[in-house]
Coordinates of C-alpha atoms in Angstrom, one line a residue:
M1 CA -38.1 -4.8 -38.0
P2 CA -38.9 -7.7 -36.1
K3 CA -40.5 -7.6 -32.7
V4 CA -38.9 -7.9 -29.4
S5 CA -39.8 -10.9 -27.4
D6 CA -41.1 -10.8 -23.8
E7 CA -37.7 -13.3 -23.1
E8 CA -35.5 -10.5 -25.0
W9 CA -37.0 -7.7 -22.6
R10 CA -36.4 -9.8 -19.5
L11 CA -32.4 -10.7 -20.8
L12 CA -32.2 -7.1 -21.5
D13 CA -33.3 -6.4 -18.1
R14 CA -31.0 -8.9 -16.4
A15 CA -27.9 -7.6 -18.8
A16 CA -28.7 -4.1 -17.3
D17 CA -28.4 -5.3 -13.8
I18 CA -25.1 -7.1 -14.7
T19 CA -23.6 -4.4 -16.4
G20 CA -24.4 -2.1 -13.4
I21 CA -22.6 -4.4 -11.1
I22 CA -19.7 -4.1 -13.7
S23 CA -20.1 -0.1 -13.8
R24 CA -19.9 -0.5 -9.9
L25 CA -16.6 -2.4 -9.9
I26 CA -15.0 0.0 -12.3
E27 CA -16.2 3.0 -10.1
D28 CA -15.1 1.4 -6.5
K29 CA -12.1 -0.5 -7.2
E30 CA -8.8 0.2 -8.4
P31 CA -7.8 -1.1 -12.2
G32 CA -6.3 -4.5 -11.8
R33 CA -8.5 -5.5 -8.7
Y34 CA -11.9 -5.8 -10.3
R35 CA -11.6 -9.7 -10.3
F36 CA -14.9 -9.9 -11.9
E37 CA -14.0 -13.2 -13.7
W38 CA -13.3 -14.7 -10.4
T39 CA -15.9 -12.9 -7.8
Y40 CA -18.9 -13.1 -10.5
K41 CA -18.4 -16.3 -11.6
H42 CA -22.1 -16.9 -11.9
E43 CA -22.8 -13.7 -13.5
R44 CA -19.8 -14.1 -16.2
K45 CA -21.6 -17.3 -17.5
E46 CA -25.2 -15.7 -17.6
I47 CA -24.0 -12.7 -19.3
A48 CA -21.9 -14.7 -22.0
D49 CA -25.3 -16.7 -22.3
I50 CA -27.3 -13.6 -22.9
C51 CA -24.7 -12.2 -25.2
R52 CA -25.2 -15.2 -27.3
Q53 CA -29.0 -14.9 -27.4
F54 CA -28.9 -11.2 -28.3
Q55 CA -26.5 -12.0 -30.9
A56 CA -28.7 -14.5 -32.3
S57 CA -31.5 -12.0 -32.4
E58 CA -33.3 -11.3 -35.5
V59 CA -33.2 -7.5 -34.4
P60 CA -29.8 -6.0 -35.5
E61 CA -29.9 -2.9 -32.9
L62 CA -30.1 -6.1 -30.2
Q63 CA -27.5 -8.0 -31.7
T64 CA -25.4 -4.9 -31.3
V65 CA -25.8 -4.8 -27.7
G66 CA -25.0 -8.1 -27.2
L67 CA -21.8 -7.7 -28.8
R68 CA -20.8 -4.3 -27.0
I69 CA -21.9 -6.1 -23.6
D70 CA -19.7 -8.8 -24.4
R71 CA -16.5 -6.8 -25.3
L72 CA -17.1 -4.5 -22.1
V73 CA -16.9 -7.8 -20.0
D74 CA -13.7 -8.6 -21.9
A75 CA -12.3 -5.2 -21.5
V76 CA -12.8 -5.6 -17.8
I77 CA -11.2 -9.2 -17.7
D78 CA -8.5 -7.8 -19.5
T79 CA -7.9 -4.8 -17.2
D80 CA -7.1 -6.9 -14.4
R81 CA -4.5 -9.0 -16.5
V82 CA -3.1 -5.9 -17.9
F83 CA -2.9 -4.2 -14.3
N84 CA -1.5 -7.3 -12.6
T85 CA 1.1 -7.7 -15.3
Y86 CA 2.4 -3.9 -16.1
E87 CA 2.9 -0.8 -13.9
P88 CA -0.4 1.3 -13.5
T89 CA 1.7 4.1 -15.1
S90 CA 2.7 2.2 -18.2
R91 CA 1.7 2.9 -21.9
T92 CA -0.3 -0.4 -22.0
A93 CA -2.2 0.5 -18.8
R94 CA -3.3 3.7 -19.8
K95 CA -4.4 2.5 -23.4
Q96 CA -6.5 -0.4 -21.4
R97 CA -8.0 2.2 -19.0
Q98 CA -9.0 4.2 -22.1
A99 CA -10.2 0.8 -24.1
I100 CA -12.6 0.3 -20.9
A101 CA -14.1 3.8 -21.1
E102 CA -14.6 3.5 -25.1
E103 CA -16.5 0.1 -24.6
G104 CA -18.6 1.7 -22.0
E105 CA -19.4 4.6 -24.4
K106 CA -20.0 2.4 -27.4
L107 CA -22.5 0.2 -25.0
E108 CA -24.4 3.2 -24.2
A109 CA -24.8 4.2 -27.7
A110 CA -26.0 1.0 -28.6
I111 CA -28.4 1.0 -26.0
A112 CA -29.6 4.3 -26.8
K113 CA -30.1 3.0 -30.5
F114 CA -31.9 0.2 -29.6
R115 CA -34.5 2.4 -27.4
N116 CA -35.1 4.7 -30.2
T117 CA -35.5 2.3 -32.5
V118 CA -38.1 0.3 -30.5
E119 CA -40.0 3.1 -29.3
K120 CA -40.3 4.2 -33.0
E121 CA -41.8 0.7 -33.9
A122 CA -44.1 0.6 -30.9
V123 CA -45.9 4.3 -32.0

């Protein structure tokens, strides 16, 4: 497995900071009021750049992490759109709530797999 560069580690730390912002948004605000795309314009651009760099990495597990972060951000943005279009009790809104939870779980699993792989390589 190719080594993870210092730059990739730095980007991973920054991605963790931004996904922390997303987690707090999901916990603190009602669906449809996240406004991530508008409130965090700089972070949105930065996380898109980080995801592209991860997906271009030679480390397959890091590529997966990049994809999962990208999909979580898309789910947060879609949630605003869905909840501003449909009633919160609608089937579409419930499915979107489920989608955002699933993307969060998939991201956590991808990060755990990445950490396990890197730790095994370091030993």
